[in-house]
Amino acid sequence: MKIHVLQKEVIDFAKGLLNEMIAEKLDVENPSFDPSNPICIADLGCSVGPNTFYAVNNIIEAIELKYKSNPQTPSFHVFFNDHTTNDFNTLFKTLPTNRKYFAAGVAGSFHRRLFPNSTLHFVHCSAALHWLSEVPKELKDRNSLAWNKGSVLHTSPVKEVREAYSAQFRKDMEEFLSGRAQELVRGGLMVLIVQGLPDGVLLSETTVGMGFCVLASCLDDMAKTGVVSAEKVDSFNLPFYHPSSKELRALIETNGYFHVERIEKLSTPWRHETPDLQLVGMHLRAVIGGLIEEHFGDEILDDLFQRHIKKLGESAFIYDEKYRKEANYFVFLKRKGVVSAEKVDSFNLPFYHPSSKELRALIETNGYFHVERIEKLSTPWRHETPDLQLVGMHLRAVIGGLIEEHFGDEILDDLFQRHIKKLGESAFIYDEKYRKEANYFVFLKRKVA
Ligand SMILES: C[S@@+](CC[C@H](N)C(=O)[O-])C[C@H]1O[C@@H](n2cnc3c(N)ncnc32)[C@H](O)[C@@H]1O
């Protein structure tokens, strides 16, 4: 099976969950999702296709379904992102001709900001987040406890090596999540498909981890026969990290910008198939060939990958299903700013609107004043059609501070936009018969005794 075919299967398995979660979590009442504006989708780490086209198509179909009962369906703008070195020409040449979206490319690392504030509605990122922005420096430092001599990944029994990899992943994810948090609208959605490990399982206990140990031993053999220098081998490490679902959840929660709506391990039926070693070799070469070439030069590529396939074929683990424990996690996140039910339940405004009878009664009970006059003031504007923008501005000026104090400032725009929108759709706001509020003029005189 070709590399992109395997990953396409993962995207296919995620499709059911994607439909379910979009149906449940996309809020078409959220003004940011108003169908008169385009829905902006970004696929981060898109590569050259075609998987990105399937993923984008799945997302658009699920969103369209959500707007089915709406008189208007939105248009879609899709941004394809990958490193500047990605072959965007191939991607744009092979864009599906029957696509239902406008397409644009955005080149650069997703560990940085890629889009202006609040411009995306949906972010997708599959099989890319395990790529670290860099190899942790201490892995190459002979004087560090995390010196990763003899390994090329976090397969080493040395805990400092795993910690260095895990710390780099945490840092990268923090940048990734914080960047996306600025770019997504409030209530915006994000799907991550992350290559990881089951909780409590080490990479060295899996087929993938053992396969990389075999690769490290091939490099070691080549160093012993002088094909490559030992120093070059000792300083080579791959920039990949495979987190557990617990780790993923913890770091998303620590980041704090997103609600974790779902984390689920996707099914991987190919784990029951006997691996085709030629394909495994091709797959690995497609993924790490560039990194090997960059570090050792291209002259070792054929030799290294041939040795690797040979050694894999001689290893019992590669045929043993029990080691195929790697996990693909489906992670569905929603940008916070849409508030918790608990917060809503505990929010009340400190206002009260008395009747004139109530006012009179309590002044009289107090006893210090003569009530000289209580009169309802005329409110000629009750006959005017309300200007909803003004109503909104007025309300925000009055209660904005209280809302901010209770919910935080990030919900203010969203809340008041929703409010104006809903008011505009309500019949009562245009119906004079409900404008019964009274402004009372109360004139009191201090009693003499
Ligand atoms: C294995 S491919 C996945 C392609 C596609 N998303 C899929 O699921 O089939 C991983 C892609 O992520 C890209 N990638 C890795 N790190 C990235 C980063 N920091 N910024 C943007 N793209 C990145 C790689 O260049 C590569 O094209």
Tab-separated table of C-alpha atoms in Angstrom, residues 4-441:
chain	number	residue	atom	x	y	z
A	4	HIS	CA	-0.732	8.274	0.811
A	5	VAL	CA	-3.140	5.320	0.490
A	6	LEU	CA	-2.489	4.274	4.099
A	7	GLN	CA	-3.069	7.847	5.241
A	8	LYS	CA	-6.169	8.107	3.063
A	9	GLU	CA	-7.582	5.112	4.958
A	10	VAL	CA	-7.048	7.033	8.190
A	11	ILE	CA	-8.898	10.031	6.688
A	12	ASP	CA	-11.715	7.683	5.587
A	13	PHE	CA	-11.996	6.207	9.081
A	14	ALA	CA	-12.179	9.691	10.509
A	15	LYS	CA	-15.038	10.656	8.157
A	16	GLY	CA	-17.854	9.184	10.282
A	17	LEU	CA	-16.567	10.909	13.411
A	18	LEU	CA	-16.089	14.147	11.500
A	19	ASN	CA	-19.711	14.124	10.281
A	20	GLU	CA	-20.992	13.324	13.746
A	21	MET	CA	-18.933	16.043	15.443
A	22	ILE	CA	-19.675	18.764	12.877
A	23	ALA	CA	-23.403	17.963	13.122
A	24	GLU	CA	-23.199	18.242	16.905
A	25	LYS	CA	-20.728	21.071	17.457
A	26	LEU	CA	-20.968	23.527	14.560
A	27	ASP	CA	-23.265	26.301	15.741
A	28	VAL	CA	-25.009	27.822	12.720
A	29	GLU	CA	-26.482	30.459	15.065
A	30	ASN	CA	-22.975	31.737	15.778
A	31	PRO	CA	-22.751	35.015	13.776
A	32	SER	CA	-19.220	34.044	12.719
A	33	PHE	CA	-20.827	31.186	10.759
A	34	ASP	CA	-23.365	33.447	9.030
A	35	PRO	CA	-23.813	31.797	5.593
A	36	SER	CA	-23.698	35.117	3.783
A	37	ASN	CA	-19.928	35.108	4.442
A	38	PRO	CA	-17.553	32.391	3.175
A	39	ILE	CA	-16.518	29.583	5.507
A	40	CYS	CA	-12.710	29.490	5.586
A	41	ILE	CA	-11.033	26.096	5.971
A	42	ALA	CA	-7.290	25.452	6.338
A	43	ASP	CA	-5.592	22.095	5.839
A	44	LEU	CA	-2.233	22.316	7.596
A	45	GLY	CA	0.548	19.969	6.485
A	46	CYS	CA	-1.428	19.208	3.301
A	47	SER	CA	1.486	17.749	1.282
A	48	VAL	CA	0.813	17.517	-2.485
A	49	GLY	CA	-2.517	15.697	-2.498
A	50	PRO	CA	-4.657	13.809	-3.116
A	51	ASN	CA	-5.407	13.091	0.588
A	52	THR	CA	-5.877	16.769	1.359
A	53	PHE	CA	-8.602	16.936	-1.339
A	54	TYR	CA	-10.495	14.015	0.269
A	55	ALA	CA	-10.196	15.551	3.722
A	56	VAL	CA	-11.393	18.990	2.542
A	57	ASN	CA	-14.255	17.402	0.627
A	58	ASN	CA	-15.372	15.453	3.725
A	59	ILE	CA	-15.359	18.656	5.786
A	60	ILE	CA	-17.350	20.629	3.192
A	61	GLU	CA	-19.940	17.862	2.797
A	62	ALA	CA	-20.466	17.701	6.559
A	63	ILE	CA	-20.784	21.500	6.844
A	64	GLU	CA	-23.221	21.666	3.916
A	65	LEU	CA	-25.370	19.037	5.607
A	66	LYS	CA	-25.487	21.233	8.693
A	67	TYR	CA	-26.840	24.163	6.615
A	68	LYS	CA	-29.338	21.946	4.749
A	69	SER	CA	-32.404	23.448	6.399
A	70	ASN	CA	-30.993	26.965	6.078
A	71	PRO	CA	-32.270	29.103	3.163
A	72	GLN	CA	-28.659	29.998	2.322
A	73	THR	CA	-25.588	27.739	2.157
A	74	PRO	CA	-22.192	29.360	2.557
A	75	SER	CA	-19.437	29.413	-0.031
A	76	PHE	CA	-16.063	27.907	0.927
A	77	HIS	CA	-12.515	29.196	0.806
A	78	VAL	CA	-9.821	26.566	1.345
A	79	PHE	CA	-6.238	27.337	2.298
A	80	PHE	CA	-3.675	24.596	1.645
A	81	ASN	CA	-0.655	24.903	3.912
A	82	ASP	CA	2.697	23.150	4.061
A	83	HIS	CA	6.374	24.072	4.308
A	84	THR	CA	7.734	26.416	1.625
A	85	THR	CA	9.608	23.411	0.172
A	86	ASN	CA	6.349	21.540	-0.512
A	87	ASP	CA	5.489	20.932	-4.165
A	88	PHE	CA	2.545	23.362	-4.357
A	89	ASN	CA	2.705	23.253	-8.182
A	90	THR	CA	1.647	19.605	-8.205
A	91	LEU	CA	-1.035	20.365	-5.634
A	92	PHE	CA	-2.582	23.184	-7.681
A	93	LYS	CA	-2.235	21.293	-10.976
A	94	THR	CA	-4.182	18.345	-9.555
A	95	LEU	CA	-6.926	20.255	-7.714
A	96	PRO	CA	-10.241	18.434	-8.363
A	97	THR	CA	-11.991	20.105	-11.289
A	98	ASN	CA	-15.417	19.583	-9.684
A	99	ARG	CA	-14.398	21.222	-6.400
A	100	LYS	CA	-16.902	23.355	-4.524
A	101	TYR	CA	-14.384	25.830	-3.110
A	102	PHE	CA	-11.985	28.625	-3.892
A	103	ALA	CA	-8.399	27.474	-3.318
A	104	ALA	CA	-5.314	29.276	-2.058
A	105	GLY	CA	-1.884	28.172	-0.882
A	106	VAL	CA	-0.242	29.365	2.338
A	107	ALA	CA	3.412	28.357	2.659
A	108	GLY	CA	5.208	28.256	6.003
A	109	SER	CA	5.480	26.313	9.221
A	110	PHE	CA	2.283	25.771	11.188
A	111	HIS	CA	4.327	26.279	14.334
A	112	ARG	CA	4.086	29.984	13.463
A	113	ARG	CA	1.182	32.303	12.712
A	114	LEU	CA	-0.165	31.766	9.200
A	115	PHE	CA	-3.451	33.733	9.054
A	116	PRO	CA	-4.861	37.037	10.379
A	117	ASN	CA	-6.897	37.053	13.591
A	118	SER	CA	-10.339	35.400	13.558
A	119	THR	CA	-10.337	34.524	9.867
A	120	LEU	CA	-10.623	30.720	9.928
A	121	HIS	CA	-13.710	28.651	10.720
A	122	PHE	CA	-12.265	25.176	10.441
A	123	VAL	CA	-8.718	23.817	10.716
A	124	HIS	CA	-7.719	20.312	9.677
A	125	CYS	CA	-4.295	18.793	10.258
A	126	SER	CA	-3.628	15.135	9.616
A	127	ALA	CA	-0.489	13.016	10.018
A	128	ALA	CA	1.708	16.090	10.438
A	129	LEU	CA	1.852	17.126	14.099
A	130	HIS	CA	4.314	14.390	15.058
A	131	TRP	CA	6.912	16.365	13.021
A	132	LEU	CA	8.823	18.503	15.493
A	133	SER	CA	10.002	21.968	14.528
A	134	GLU	CA	13.547	20.830	15.375
A	135	VAL	CA	15.520	18.013	16.970
A	136	PRO	CA	16.075	18.896	20.649
A	137	LYS	CA	19.662	20.199	20.902
A	138	GLU	CA	20.637	18.096	23.942
A	139	LEU	CA	20.218	14.881	21.898
A	140	LYS	CA	23.365	15.823	19.956
A	141	ASP	CA	25.343	16.996	22.987
A	142	ARG	CA	27.848	14.381	24.260
A	143	ASN	CA	27.873	16.095	27.651
A	144	SER	CA	24.133	15.901	28.104
A	145	LEU	CA	22.277	13.070	29.850
A	146	ALA	CA	19.968	13.165	26.813
A	147	TRP	CA	22.780	12.396	24.333
A	148	ASN	CA	21.016	9.977	21.978
A	149	LYS	CA	23.969	7.860	20.893
A	150	GLY	CA	22.906	4.623	19.212
A	151	SER	CA	19.297	5.694	18.541
A	152	VAL	CA	17.610	7.919	15.992
A	153	LEU	CA	14.356	8.550	17.861
A	154	HIS	CA	12.842	8.343	21.359
A	155	THR	CA	13.303	4.558	21.402
A	156	SER	CA	16.189	4.795	23.849
A	157	PRO	CA	15.763	3.399	27.397
A	158	VAL	CA	17.300	6.683	28.653
A	159	LYS	CA	14.455	8.692	30.181
A	160	GLU	CA	16.181	12.021	29.516
A	161	VAL	CA	15.954	11.303	25.777
A	162	ARG	CA	12.204	10.743	25.957
A	163	GLU	CA	11.832	13.832	28.125
A	164	ALA	CA	13.761	15.981	25.637
A	165	TYR	CA	11.531	14.793	22.780
A	166	SER	CA	8.381	15.228	24.831
A	167	ALA	CA	9.412	18.755	25.950
A	168	GLN	CA	9.990	19.778	22.307
A	169	PHE	CA	6.576	18.379	21.336
A	170	ARG	CA	4.925	20.310	24.190
A	171	LYS	CA	6.605	23.522	23.065
A	172	ASP	CA	5.626	22.969	19.419
A	173	MET	CA	2.031	22.108	20.269
A	174	GLU	CA	1.755	25.167	22.497
A	175	GLU	CA	2.834	27.338	19.533
A	176	PHE	CA	0.523	25.483	17.181
A	177	LEU	CA	-2.525	25.758	19.463
A	178	SER	CA	-1.914	29.374	20.449
A	179	GLY	CA	-1.457	30.380	16.802
A	180	ARG	CA	-4.648	28.631	15.725
A	181	ALA	CA	-6.500	30.096	18.705
A	182	GLN	CA	-5.857	33.595	17.317
A	183	GLU	CA	-6.709	32.596	13.761
A	184	LEU	CA	-9.947	30.729	14.424
A	185	VAL	CA	-13.195	32.571	15.070
A	186	ARG	CA	-14.853	32.001	18.469
A	187	GLY	CA	-16.630	28.655	18.254
A	188	GLY	CA	-14.360	27.687	15.318
A	189	LEU	CA	-13.548	23.989	14.972
A	190	MET	CA	-10.321	22.038	14.580
A	191	VAL	CA	-9.680	18.394	13.723
A	192	LEU	CA	-6.269	16.908	14.367
A	193	ILE	CA	-5.327	13.399	13.324
A	194	VAL	CA	-2.229	12.610	15.335
A	195	GLN	CA	0.094	9.636	15.023
A	196	GLY	CA	0.674	8.600	18.610
A	197	LEU	CA	0.970	5.778	21.118
A	198	PRO	CA	-1.541	4.118	23.432
A	199	ASP	CA	-1.299	5.385	27.028
A	200	GLY	CA	1.520	3.653	28.915
A	201	VAL	CA	3.174	2.185	25.780
A	202	LEU	CA	6.716	3.211	24.823
A	203	LEU	CA	7.731	3.702	21.198
A	204	SER	CA	10.402	1.007	21.675
A	205	GLU	CA	7.599	-1.523	22.370
A	206	THR	CA	5.961	-0.985	18.960
A	207	THR	CA	6.700	-2.159	15.410
A	208	VAL	CA	7.457	1.408	14.310
A	209	GLY	CA	9.876	1.956	17.216
A	210	MET	CA	11.605	-1.380	16.655
A	211	GLY	CA	11.834	-0.582	12.925
A	212	PHE	CA	13.685	2.640	13.759
A	213	CYS	CA	16.011	0.710	16.097
A	214	VAL	CA	16.846	-1.524	13.123
A	215	LEU	CA	17.551	1.592	11.045
A	216	ALA	CA	19.896	2.863	13.781
A	217	SER	CA	21.709	-0.486	13.797
A	218	CYS	CA	22.139	-0.296	9.975
A	219	LEU	CA	23.741	3.144	10.367
A	220	ASP	CA	25.954	1.688	13.080
A	221	ASP	CA	27.037	-1.149	10.746
A	222	MET	CA	27.836	1.405	8.052
A	223	ALA	CA	29.917	3.413	10.539
A	224	LYS	CA	31.864	0.263	11.553
A	225	THR	CA	32.792	-0.432	7.918
A	226	GLY	CA	33.707	3.200	7.340
A	227	VAL	CA	30.846	3.972	4.905
A	228	VAL	CA	29.791	6.848	7.167
A	229	SER	CA	31.564	8.476	10.105
A	230	ALA	CA	30.584	7.390	13.632
A	231	GLU	CA	30.289	11.036	14.556
A	232	LYS	CA	27.713	11.646	11.825
A	233	VAL	CA	25.725	8.639	13.032
A	234	ASP	CA	25.852	9.704	16.675
A	235	SER	CA	24.562	13.169	15.811
A	236	PHE	CA	21.640	11.958	13.671
A	237	ASN	CA	18.159	12.096	15.190
A	238	LEU	CA	14.730	12.202	13.620
A	239	PRO	CA	12.402	15.114	14.485
A	240	PHE	CA	9.349	12.960	15.305
A	241	TYR	CA	7.425	12.467	18.504
A	242	HIS	CA	4.498	10.154	19.141
A	243	PRO	CA	2.366	11.327	22.072
A	244	SER	CA	-0.146	9.324	24.088
A	245	SER	CA	-3.776	10.469	24.213
A	246	LYS	CA	-3.267	11.459	27.864
A	247	GLU	CA	-0.350	13.697	26.883
A	248	LEU	CA	-2.360	15.254	24.059
A	249	ARG	CA	-5.333	15.994	26.296
A	250	ALA	CA	-3.154	17.434	29.071
A	251	LEU	CA	-1.326	19.826	26.787
A	252	ILE	CA	-4.495	21.021	25.042
A	253	GLU	CA	-6.055	21.666	28.457
A	254	THR	CA	-2.948	23.485	29.681
A	255	ASN	CA	-2.995	25.672	26.580
A	256	GLY	CA	-6.555	26.558	27.548
A	257	TYR	CA	-7.916	28.016	24.294
A	258	PHE	CA	-9.907	24.956	23.190
A	259	HIS	CA	-12.618	22.665	24.513
A	260	VAL	CA	-11.603	19.033	23.922
A	261	GLU	CA	-14.835	17.743	22.401
A	262	ARG	CA	-13.487	14.281	21.553
A	263	ILE	CA	-10.281	12.249	21.457
A	264	GLU	CA	-10.669	8.834	19.922
A	265	LYS	CA	-8.319	6.165	18.636
A	266	LEU	CA	-9.094	5.414	14.990
A	267	SER	CA	-9.380	1.855	13.824
A	268	THR	CA	-6.378	0.591	11.815
A	269	PRO	CA	-7.476	-2.667	10.150
A	270	TRP	CA	-4.163	-3.050	8.239
A	271	ARG	CA	-2.512	-4.030	11.519
A	272	HIS	CA	-3.804	-7.563	10.792
A	273	GLU	CA	-2.111	-7.673	7.358
A	274	THR	CA	1.342	-9.213	6.791
A	275	PRO	CA	3.562	-6.265	5.894
A	276	ASP	CA	5.009	-5.955	2.385
A	277	LEU	CA	8.634	-5.104	3.163
A	278	GLN	CA	9.300	-3.413	-0.182
A	279	LEU	CA	6.387	-1.093	0.532
A	280	VAL	CA	7.512	-0.482	4.116
A	281	GLY	CA	10.906	0.492	2.692
A	282	MET	CA	9.387	2.812	0.087
A	283	HIS	CA	7.137	4.366	2.710
A	284	LEU	CA	10.035	5.017	5.058
A	285	ARG	CA	12.225	6.383	2.279
A	286	ALA	CA	9.443	8.774	1.219
A	287	VAL	CA	9.117	10.051	4.782
A	288	ILE	CA	12.733	10.260	5.974
A	289	GLY	CA	14.817	10.057	2.746
A	290	GLY	CA	15.140	13.849	2.647
A	291	LEU	CA	16.345	14.026	6.259
A	292	ILE	CA	18.937	11.259	5.697
A	293	GLU	CA	20.186	12.960	2.542
A	294	GLU	CA	20.476	16.306	4.281
A	295	HIS	CA	22.600	14.829	7.094
A	296	PHE	CA	24.675	12.145	5.325
A	297	GLY	CA	24.506	13.086	1.632
A	298	ASP	CA	22.574	11.195	-1.051
A	299	GLU	CA	25.231	8.562	-1.708
A	300	ILE	CA	24.222	6.383	1.242
A	301	LEU	CA	20.480	6.300	0.493
A	302	ASP	CA	20.228	3.101	-1.614
A	303	ASP	CA	22.670	1.195	0.584
A	304	LEU	CA	20.976	2.218	3.831
A	305	PHE	CA	17.416	1.414	2.761
A	306	GLN	CA	18.455	-1.924	1.217
A	307	ARG	CA	20.216	-2.912	4.455
A	308	HIS	CA	17.170	-1.808	6.407
A	309	ILE	CA	14.695	-3.913	4.422
A	310	LYS	CA	17.022	-6.926	4.659
A	311	LYS	CA	17.381	-6.629	8.428
A	312	LEU	CA	13.645	-6.043	8.881
A	313	GLY	CA	12.960	-9.248	6.942
A	314	GLU	CA	15.238	-11.129	9.335
A	315	SER	CA	13.493	-9.724	12.433
A	316	ALA	CA	10.679	-11.703	14.053
A	317	PHE	CA	8.894	-8.594	15.431
A	318	ILE	CA	7.945	-7.309	11.964
A	319	TYR	CA	5.627	-10.292	11.421
A	320	ASP	CA	4.209	-10.270	14.943
A	321	GLU	CA	0.887	-8.473	15.208
A	322	LYS	CA	1.210	-7.948	18.936
A	323	TYR	CA	3.733	-5.135	18.435
A	324	ARG	CA	1.517	-3.157	16.052
A	325	LYS	CA	0.282	-0.878	18.810
A	326	GLU	CA	0.696	2.533	17.181
A	327	ALA	CA	-2.397	4.721	17.422
A	328	ASN	CA	-3.935	7.363	15.163
A	329	TYR	CA	-5.881	9.767	17.329
A	330	PHE	CA	-8.872	11.748	16.110
A	331	VAL	CA	-8.937	14.959	18.143
A	332	PHE	CA	-11.900	17.338	17.785
A	333	LEU	CA	-11.506	20.784	19.349
A	334	LYS	CA	-13.727	23.824	19.598
A	335	ARG	CA	-12.323	27.316	20.106
A	336	LYS	CA	-13.457	28.619	23.466
A	337	GLY	CA	-15.251	31.882	23.779
A	338	VAL	CA	-18.527	30.117	23.623
A	339	VAL	CA	-19.118	29.747	27.332
A	340	SER	CA	-19.710	26.848	29.729
A	341	ALA	CA	-23.272	26.048	30.837
A	342	GLU	CA	-22.133	26.390	34.454
A	343	LYS	CA	-20.926	29.950	33.885
A	344	VAL	CA	-24.192	30.830	32.181
A	345	ASP	CA	-26.284	29.364	35.007
A	346	SER	CA	-24.454	31.418	37.604
A	347	PHE	CA	-24.720	34.738	35.721
A	348	ASN	CA	-27.323	37.298	36.853
A	349	LEU	CA	-27.520	41.034	36.359
A	350	PRO	CA	-27.749	43.279	39.438
A	351	PHE	CA	-30.728	45.305	38.138
A	352	TYR	CA	-34.311	45.718	39.380
A	353	HIS	CA	-37.219	47.632	37.823
A	354	PRO	CA	-39.848	48.654	40.402
A	355	SER	CA	-43.442	49.725	39.787
A	356	SER	CA	-44.549	53.176	40.950
A	357	LYS	CA	-46.625	51.506	43.675
A	358	GLU	CA	-43.573	49.683	44.984
A	359	LEU	CA	-41.543	52.905	44.909
A	360	ARG	CA	-44.220	54.844	46.792
A	361	ALA	CA	-44.660	52.068	49.360
A	362	LEU	CA	-41.006	51.839	50.218
A	363	ILE	CA	-40.511	55.610	50.468
A	364	GLU	CA	-43.493	55.781	52.813
A	365	THR	CA	-42.235	52.842	54.881
A	366	ASN	CA	-38.923	54.613	55.209
A	367	GLY	CA	-40.845	57.597	56.626
A	368	TYR	CA	-38.331	60.472	56.241
A	369	PHE	CA	-39.879	62.004	53.115
A	370	HIS	CA	-43.171	63.363	51.810
A	371	VAL	CA	-43.897	61.971	48.365
A	372	GLU	CA	-44.722	65.221	46.557
A	373	ARG	CA	-45.065	63.628	43.127
A	374	ILE	CA	-44.506	60.387	41.236
A	375	GLU	CA	-45.077	60.671	37.536
A	376	LYS	CA	-44.307	58.534	34.508
A	377	LEU	CA	-42.219	60.545	32.049
A	378	SER	CA	-43.229	60.623	28.449
A	379	THR	CA	-41.046	58.433	26.175
A	380	PRO	CA	-41.824	59.562	22.632
A	381	TRP	CA	-39.189	57.190	21.148
A	382	ARG	CA	-41.482	54.269	21.979
A	383	HIS	CA	-43.214	54.997	18.656
A	384	GLU	CA	-39.939	54.789	16.669
A	385	THR	CA	-38.575	51.652	14.994
A	386	PRO	CA	-35.534	50.754	17.084
A	387	ASP	CA	-32.051	51.056	15.600
A	388	LEU	CA	-30.615	47.684	16.575
A	389	GLN	CA	-26.998	48.792	16.268
A	390	LEU	CA	-27.719	51.557	18.766
A	391	VAL	CA	-29.588	49.183	21.077
A	392	GLY	CA	-26.551	46.902	20.957
A	393	MET	CA	-24.069	49.720	21.642
A	394	HIS	CA	-26.203	50.974	24.517
A	395	LEU	CA	-26.477	47.543	26.099
A	396	ARG	CA	-22.761	46.866	25.700
A	397	ALA	CA	-21.923	50.188	27.346
A	398	VAL	CA	-24.173	49.291	30.275
A	399	ILE	CA	-23.458	45.609	30.890
A	400	GLY	CA	-20.224	44.951	28.941
A	401	GLY	CA	-18.142	45.305	32.112
A	402	LEU	CA	-20.281	42.847	34.055
A	403	ILE	CA	-20.146	40.300	31.234
A	404	GLU	CA	-16.383	40.693	30.987
A	405	GLU	CA	-15.936	40.261	34.728
A	406	HIS	CA	-17.876	37.010	34.755
A	407	PHE	CA	-17.026	35.407	31.401
A	408	GLY	CA	-13.794	37.097	30.272
A	409	ASP	CA	-13.471	39.605	27.440
A	410	GLU	CA	-13.122	37.059	24.640
A	411	ILE	CA	-16.887	36.481	24.417
A	412	LEU	CA	-17.924	40.146	24.199
A	413	ASP	CA	-17.994	40.620	20.399
A	414	ASP	CA	-19.569	37.242	19.801
A	415	LEU	CA	-22.267	37.689	22.461
A	416	PHE	CA	-23.355	41.177	21.407
A	417	GLN	CA	-23.334	40.260	17.710
A	418	ARG	CA	-25.508	37.220	18.460
A	419	HIS	CA	-27.798	39.392	20.552
A	420	ILE	CA	-28.354	41.993	17.837
A	421	LYS	CA	-28.888	39.235	15.261
A	422	LYS	CA	-31.464	37.432	17.429
A	423	LEU	CA	-33.208	40.682	18.341
A	424	GLY	CA	-33.507	41.501	14.636
A	425	GLU	CA	-35.185	38.142	14.062
A	426	SER	CA	-37.679	38.617	16.938
A	427	ALA	CA	-41.144	40.025	16.266
A	428	PHE	CA	-41.496	41.684	19.714
A	429	ILE	CA	-38.686	44.171	19.051
A	430	TYR	CA	-40.744	45.838	16.297
A	431	ASP	CA	-44.051	45.666	18.187
A	432	GLU	CA	-44.908	48.877	20.020
A	433	LYS	CA	-47.341	47.186	22.350
A	434	TYR	CA	-44.463	45.690	24.368
A	435	ARG	CA	-42.663	48.996	24.916
A	436	LYS	CA	-44.193	49.446	28.364
A	437	GLU	CA	-41.101	50.309	30.389
A	438	ALA	CA	-41.566	53.424	32.525
A	439	ASN	CA	-39.216	56.169	33.662
A	440	TYR	CA	-40.568	57.628	36.892
A	441	PHE	CA	-40.007	61.188	38.042
